[in-house]
Amino acid sequence: MSETPLTQASAHLRHGANIGQSLTRHEGALKVTGQARYAADHHPAGMLHAVLAVSSIARGRVIALDVAAAKAHPGVVDVMTPAHKPPLAQDPDEKTHPFMFRLDVLQNDRVRYPNQPIAVVIAETLEAATEGAVLLAPRYETEPARTDFPAGAHFTPALVGVADPAEAHHGDVEAGLAGAARRLEAIYETPAQYHNPMEPHGIVAAWEGDTLFIDTPSQGLAMAQARIAGLFGIPPAAVHIRSPYIGGGFGSKGVFSGPQVLGIMAARLVGRPVKLVLRRGQMFGPVGHRAPTRQSFRLGADNAGALTAIGHHTVTASSQHDDFFEPAGGVSHTLYASPAIATTYEAVRLDTGTPLFMRAPGKAAGSIALESAIDEMAHACAMDPLAFRLKNYAEVEPMSGKPFSSKALRACYAQGAERFGWAKRPLAPRQMRDAAGMLVGWGMGTATFPALMFQAQARAVLRADGTGVVETGAQDMGQGAWTALGQIAADSLALDPDRVEFRAGSSDLPDAGIAGGSAHTATAGMAIHGAGADVIARLAELAMGDERSPLHGAGNAGVIARAGRLFRRDDESRSESYVAILARAGIPAIEGHGKSATDPAAQAAYAMHAHGAVFAEVTVDPDLGQLRVTRLVGAFAAGRIINPRMVQSQYYGGMVWGLSFALHEQAVIDPRSGRPMNANLGEYHVPVNADLPSIEAILVEEHDAHVNALGIKGVGEIGITGTAGAIANAVWHATGMRARRFPITLDKLIGPQDN
Ligand code: MOS
């Protein structure tokens, strides 16, 4: 089957009627009326309930479980333990690629972190399983927990993130610092954070022989399918995962987790369908988190405020048994021009669940530190923070020297500043008060996130009645993927959306890659675009080759597709409907295929990132330190916008999580036990409506001819990056106090200045 070159095939999209429209959410009515069935809403006949027992220690061994007591409890069917479990075809501690994480699925009696699964109780009811789990009354041999950076030997990780080098240099930082007129050294600390999507990880698993049917939320269906197939020794095609609705993921559902595997093992053990859903507290361990960081900056600037050096050293932590190192240094490669840049890392191993990608991995933690340091340096240079950023505007990507594929950041700065009223900002801190006597501060931050794209496939079918079906195993975590991808699908066939059925959310469909890295719209979208273009190319060939068609002989001039018809490009009065072409040919349907793949030549030639600027206003009670964000204005440029309504919603969400990073989120670890003390949504704070100010997001126009044929960058995570720093800088501007430990809580604003 021949591939249609996208550059040629995409021409008909110039007339695309749907891309760029603010269509409402495809599944909105189903969700608000409670009809959308999430994973845990499924109850196959004969289903049992499984409940995890998890470790209450951080490190040691389970030496006793009262399995007899649990089994004697009415309704309990079985208890799965390291001594009683179905076999796996693959060692869950095996790691054959960087996207594979070691799992805790009862392989032995070791406890490697708090809330690690140590047994699974399976019962007729949720209540019986819950009570049975309590009756296990585990006893432990406990070893001292290692909970903080000083707790172990520091080492340089081989790689950070998925595959970034742990050391990167451009120019000579020491020379840049030595020659600087002004120098800044500052250390910023960010805490461990937990993803906490609204929907917990859950699974309903049913075996039929060696075929497996699963309802579970997943940000990457094909990868989950392959992981499960490997663990259970069955072909990937025998694993059927349904994941049409996901109640948030934030990265925690990007790789298949241990508890989800345990649900499948439990179903295998008892020979009946099993449902297993994590309780909130059980999500603080086996399903990933954002690792803490301590980031040391050394900045130099000359007399005119031009940076001469950026040194960015990150200390972070992984688990004792697996590798994920928060790639916080990456922002310093991209954002500000400097003749010398160095990013380095060291890491320590703690008795914690393995960290994972979480909401702007690397970039969120790196950005809040870099943007704070830039703000401090602007102040040291007696410059307005926006003027300082413009002075150090990166015309090419500083670390790589590559030109940007597109970069409308100047327009973001200008439009955001104008909307916010930034020009009226006094340079010195502690100058503004509101009517109630609260200190008022204004701060800003630059937003940045790479424009990524992964591999994906899609299939499109045009039927004789002129309707279409487009299929890819995409994931809608609530971000609006279903809607946006449906728009791309309709345009790819040049049909109205109500004439194209867009199918997603199942592993039985072509692999749509991962919904992560803010890359899903580009990834799945490009595959869909290619599939539709393939269909149109075949249809055009059919018509042009037929003497009876008005399109006959269109030849190299070609045809264009619009509203269910093909037109001669050189004479639009000659056209024919899809229905007529298929009817005359006597063909019931035309099928096309598409795939997305990054273009290595473009990757080598260009740096590809989305950008933005966020402006924040805060008020601080001068006596009590109470802190509120009262205004946020963000302006973002992220290439072609598929659906402005969905994109604005993504920016709002990102900005809310930026606020959350700056002021709220923090896992508090008990240094004696190593346990998270706030493993619940009462004490692990995320912003609620009452915490949120007026938020505005401006969509800044940007055209990118290189990033992919549709010009799509990601919009999911970028809103976090500028916002967290903008708020931190506004707090300084209000109070004159620089909080360098996040989150910024009121104790840090009224206590002694040791933060
Ligand atoms: Mo996201 S942390 O890239 O799912």
PDB file of N, CA and C in Angstrom, residues 599-646:
ATOM      1  N   ASP A 599       9.805  14.025  11.455  1.00  0.00           N
ATOM      2  CA  ASP A 599      10.669  14.169  10.282  1.00  0.00           C
ATOM      3  C   ASP A 599      12.088  14.428  10.785  1.00  0.00           C
ATOM      4  N   PRO A 600      12.979  13.453  10.623  1.00  0.00           N
ATOM      5  CA  PRO A 600      14.325  13.606  11.203  1.00  0.00           C
ATOM      6  C   PRO A 600      15.057  14.835  10.673  1.00  0.00           C
ATOM      7  N   ALA A 601      14.824  15.174   9.414  1.00  0.00           N
ATOM      8  CA  ALA A 601      15.512  16.339   8.852  1.00  0.00           C
ATOM      9  C   ALA A 601      15.048  17.623   9.539  1.00  0.00           C
ATOM     10  N   ALA A 602      13.730  17.732   9.743  1.00  0.00           N
ATOM     11  CA  ALA A 602      13.207  18.924  10.421  1.00  0.00           C
ATOM     12  C   ALA A 602      13.680  18.966  11.874  1.00  0.00           C
ATOM     13  N   GLN A 603      13.709  17.781  12.508  1.00  0.00           N
ATOM     14  CA  GLN A 603      14.168  17.700  13.907  1.00  0.00           C
ATOM     15  C   GLN A 603      15.620  18.167  14.019  1.00  0.00           C
ATOM     16  N   ALA A 604      16.417  17.771  13.043  1.00  0.00           N
ATOM     17  CA  ALA A 604      17.832  18.137  13.092  1.00  0.00           C
ATOM     18  C   ALA A 604      18.020  19.625  12.827  1.00  0.00           C
ATOM     19  N   ALA A 605      17.122  20.197  12.050  1.00  0.00           N
ATOM     20  CA  ALA A 605      17.321  21.588  11.623  1.00  0.00           C
ATOM     21  C   ALA A 605      16.731  22.605  12.595  1.00  0.00           C
ATOM     22  N   TYR A 606      15.671  22.225  13.315  1.00  0.00           N
ATOM     23  CA  TYR A 606      14.930  23.215  14.096  1.00  0.00           C
ATOM     24  C   TYR A 606      14.723  22.780  15.545  1.00  0.00           C
ATOM     25  N   ALA A 607      14.702  23.786  16.431  1.00  0.00           N
ATOM     26  CA  ALA A 607      14.219  23.584  17.798  1.00  0.00           C
ATOM     27  C   ALA A 607      12.723  23.845  17.792  1.00  0.00           C
ATOM     28  N   MET A 608      11.959  22.937  18.388  1.00  0.00           N
ATOM     29  CA  MET A 608      10.498  23.028  18.309  1.00  0.00           C
ATOM     30  C   MET A 608       9.896  23.137  19.701  1.00  0.00           C
ATOM     31  N   HIS A 609       9.333  24.295  19.994  1.00  0.00           N
ATOM     32  CA  HIS A 609       8.741  24.535  21.310  1.00  0.00           C
ATOM     33  C   HIS A 609       7.531  25.450  21.173  1.00  0.00           C
ATOM     34  N   ALA A 610       6.582  25.285  22.076  1.00  0.00           N
ATOM     35  CA  ALA A 610       5.532  26.289  22.256  1.00  0.00           C
ATOM     36  C   ALA A 610       6.029  27.279  23.311  1.00  0.00           C
ATOM     37  N   HIS A 611       5.490  28.490  23.271  1.00  0.00           N
ATOM     38  CA  HIS A 611       5.912  29.515  24.234  1.00  0.00           C
ATOM     39  C   HIS A 611       4.707  30.282  24.759  1.00  0.00           C
ATOM     40  N   GLY A 612       4.959  31.019  25.822  1.00  0.00           N
ATOM     41  CA  GLY A 612       3.902  31.871  26.354  1.00  0.00           C
ATOM     42  C   GLY A 612       4.444  32.805  27.407  1.00  0.00           C
ATOM     43  N   ALA A 613       3.588  33.726  27.826  1.00  0.00           N
ATOM     44  CA  ALA A 613       3.946  34.661  28.897  1.00  0.00           C
ATOM     45  C   ALA A 613       2.768  34.736  29.846  1.00  0.00           C
ATOM     46  N   VAL A 614       3.054  34.631  31.135  1.00  0.00           N
ATOM     47  CA  VAL A 614       1.984  34.671  32.127  1.00  0.00           C
ATOM     48  C   VAL A 614       2.250  35.819  33.093  1.00  0.00           C
ATOM     49  N   PHE A 615       1.194  36.564  33.394  1.00  0.00           N
ATOM     50  CA  PHE A 615       1.266  37.700  34.311  1.00  0.00           C
ATOM     51  C   PHE A 615       0.318  37.432  35.475  1.00  0.00           C
ATOM     52  N   ALA A 616       0.800  37.657  36.699  1.00  0.00           N
ATOM     53  CA  ALA A 616       0.015  37.314  37.889  1.00  0.00           C
ATOM     54  C   ALA A 616      -0.060  38.494  38.835  1.00  0.00           C
ATOM     55  N   GLU A 617      -1.206  38.600  39.475  1.00  0.00           N
ATOM     56  CA  GLU A 617      -1.374  39.569  40.564  1.00  0.00           C
ATOM     57  C   GLU A 617      -1.726  38.797  41.831  1.00  0.00           C
ATOM     58  N   VAL A 618      -1.066  39.144  42.930  1.00  0.00           N
ATOM     59  CA  VAL A 618      -1.393  38.507  44.212  1.00  0.00           C
ATOM     60  C   VAL A 618      -1.646  39.595  45.250  1.00  0.00           C
ATOM     61  N   THR A 619      -2.382  39.218  46.282  1.00  0.00           N
ATOM     62  CA  THR A 619      -2.481  40.077  47.462  1.00  0.00           C
ATOM     63  C   THR A 619      -1.967  39.286  48.647  1.00  0.00           C
ATOM     64  N   VAL A 620      -1.281  39.970  49.547  1.00  0.00           N
ATOM     65  CA  VAL A 620      -0.739  39.334  50.744  1.00  0.00           C
ATOM     66  C   VAL A 620      -1.105  40.187  51.952  1.00  0.00           C
ATOM     67  N   ASP A 621      -1.664  39.536  52.955  1.00  0.00           N
ATOM     68  CA  ASP A 621      -1.957  40.237  54.206  1.00  0.00           C
ATOM     69  C   ASP A 621      -0.628  40.562  54.890  1.00  0.00           C
ATOM     70  N   PRO A 622      -0.328  41.846  55.116  1.00  0.00           N
ATOM     71  CA  PRO A 622       0.993  42.202  55.639  1.00  0.00           C
ATOM     72  C   PRO A 622       1.235  41.666  57.054  1.00  0.00           C
ATOM     73  N   ASP A 623       0.174  41.396  57.804  1.00  0.00           N
ATOM     74  CA  ASP A 623       0.344  40.913  59.173  1.00  0.00           C
ATOM     75  C   ASP A 623       0.269  39.397  59.258  1.00  0.00           C
ATOM     76  N   LEU A 624      -0.638  38.810  58.502  1.00  0.00           N
ATOM     77  CA  LEU A 624      -0.917  37.379  58.658  1.00  0.00           C
ATOM     78  C   LEU A 624      -0.315  36.525  57.544  1.00  0.00           C
ATOM     79  N   GLY A 625       0.186  37.166  56.506  1.00  0.00           N
ATOM     80  CA  GLY A 625       0.804  36.404  55.419  1.00  0.00           C
ATOM     81  C   GLY A 625      -0.185  35.708  54.512  1.00  0.00           C
ATOM     82  N   GLN A 626      -1.459  35.868  54.737  1.00  0.00           N
ATOM     83  CA  GLN A 626      -2.446  35.192  53.875  1.00  0.00           C
ATOM     84  C   GLN A 626      -2.299  35.690  52.448  1.00  0.00           C
ATOM     85  N   LEU A 627      -2.338  34.735  51.538  1.00  0.00           N
ATOM     86  CA  LEU A 627      -1.919  34.989  50.173  1.00  0.00           C
ATOM     87  C   LEU A 627      -3.034  34.564  49.234  1.00  0.00           C
ATOM     88  N   ARG A 628      -3.372  35.458  48.308  1.00  0.00           N
ATOM     89  CA  ARG A 628      -4.360  35.091  47.287  1.00  0.00           C
ATOM     90  C   ARG A 628      -3.866  35.527  45.910  1.00  0.00           C
ATOM     91  N   VAL A 629      -4.114  34.701  44.932  1.00  0.00           N
ATOM     92  CA  VAL A 629      -3.892  35.122  43.544  1.00  0.00           C
ATOM     93  C   VAL A 629      -5.191  35.774  43.096  1.00  0.00           C
ATOM     94  N   THR A 630      -5.103  37.013  42.617  1.00  0.00           N
ATOM     95  CA  THR A 630      -6.329  37.724  42.250  1.00  0.00           C
ATOM     96  C   THR A 630      -6.516  37.847  40.743  1.00  0.00           C
ATOM     97  N   ARG A 631      -5.435  37.707  39.972  1.00  0.00           N
ATOM     98  CA  ARG A 631      -5.556  37.829  38.517  1.00  0.00           C
ATOM     99  C   ARG A 631      -4.476  37.023  37.848  1.00  0.00           C
ATOM    100  N   LEU A 632      -4.828  36.338  36.771  1.00  0.00           N
ATOM    101  CA  LEU A 632      -3.833  35.659  35.935  1.00  0.00           C
ATOM    102  C   LEU A 632      -4.166  35.963  34.479  1.00  0.00           C
ATOM    103  N   VAL A 633      -3.177  36.418  33.746  1.00  0.00           N
ATOM    104  CA  VAL A 633      -3.341  36.602  32.301  1.00  0.00           C
ATOM    105  C   VAL A 633      -2.222  35.828  31.617  1.00  0.00           C
ATOM    106  N   GLY A 634      -2.588  34.903  30.762  1.00  0.00           N
ATOM    107  CA  GLY A 634      -1.588  34.150  30.002  1.00  0.00           C
ATOM    108  C   GLY A 634      -1.778  34.398  28.517  1.00  0.00           C
ATOM    109  N   ALA A 635      -0.694  34.464  27.790  1.00  0.00           N
ATOM    110  CA  ALA A 635      -0.755  34.580  26.324  1.00  0.00           C
ATOM    111  C   ALA A 635       0.167  33.511  25.767  1.00  0.00           C
ATOM    112  N   PHE A 636      -0.398  32.624  24.942  1.00  0.00           N
ATOM    113  CA  PHE A 636       0.355  31.446  24.503  1.00  0.00           C
ATOM    114  C   PHE A 636       0.332  31.322  22.985  1.00  0.00           C
ATOM    115  N   ALA A 637       1.466  30.892  22.444  1.00  0.00           N
ATOM    116  CA  ALA A 637       1.563  30.631  21.008  1.00  0.00           C
ATOM    117  C   ALA A 637       1.971  29.176  20.840  1.00  0.00           C
ATOM    118  N   ALA A 638       1.107  28.388  20.234  1.00  0.00           N
ATOM    119  CA  ALA A 638       1.360  26.954  20.110  1.00  0.00           C
ATOM    120  C   ALA A 638       0.957  26.445  18.734  1.00  0.00           C
ATOM    121  N   GLY A 639       1.348  27.171  17.712  1.00  0.00           N
ATOM    122  CA  GLY A 639       1.077  26.708  16.361  1.00  0.00           C
ATOM    123  C   GLY A 639      -0.402  26.760  16.025  1.00  0.00           C
ATOM    124  N   ARG A 640      -0.826  25.844  15.153  1.00  0.00           N
ATOM    125  CA  ARG A 640      -2.214  25.842  14.695  1.00  0.00           C
ATOM    126  C   ARG A 640      -3.143  25.394  15.820  1.00  0.00           C
ATOM    127  N   ILE A 641      -4.211  26.139  15.992  1.00  0.00           N
ATOM    128  CA  ILE A 641      -5.189  25.835  17.032  1.00  0.00           C
ATOM    129  C   ILE A 641      -6.356  25.078  16.392  1.00  0.00           C
ATOM    130  N   ILE A 642      -6.566  23.841  16.820  1.00  0.00           N
ATOM    131  CA  ILE A 642      -7.612  23.016  16.217  1.00  0.00           C
ATOM    132  C   ILE A 642      -8.998  23.453  16.699  1.00  0.00           C
ATOM    133  N   ASN A 643      -9.107  23.727  18.014  1.00  0.00           N
ATOM    134  CA  ASN A 643     -10.402  24.106  18.575  1.00  0.00           C
ATOM    135  C   ASN A 643     -10.160  25.140  19.675  1.00  0.00           C
ATOM    136  N   PRO A 644     -10.392  26.414  19.381  1.00  0.00           N
ATOM    137  CA  PRO A 644     -10.051  27.466  20.352  1.00  0.00           C
ATOM    138  C   PRO A 644     -10.711  27.258  21.723  1.00  0.00           C
ATOM    139  N   ARG A 645     -11.947  26.755  21.737  1.00  0.00           N
ATOM    140  CA  ARG A 645     -12.622  26.553  23.026  1.00  0.00           C
ATOM    141  C   ARG A 645     -11.878  25.513  23.873  1.00  0.00           C
ATOM    142  N   MET A 646     -11.523  24.393  23.253  1.00  0.00           N
ATOM    143  CA  MET A 646     -10.814  23.336  23.987  1.00  0.00           C
ATOM    144  C   MET A 646      -9.428  23.821  24.420  1.00  0.00           C
TER     145      MET A 646
END
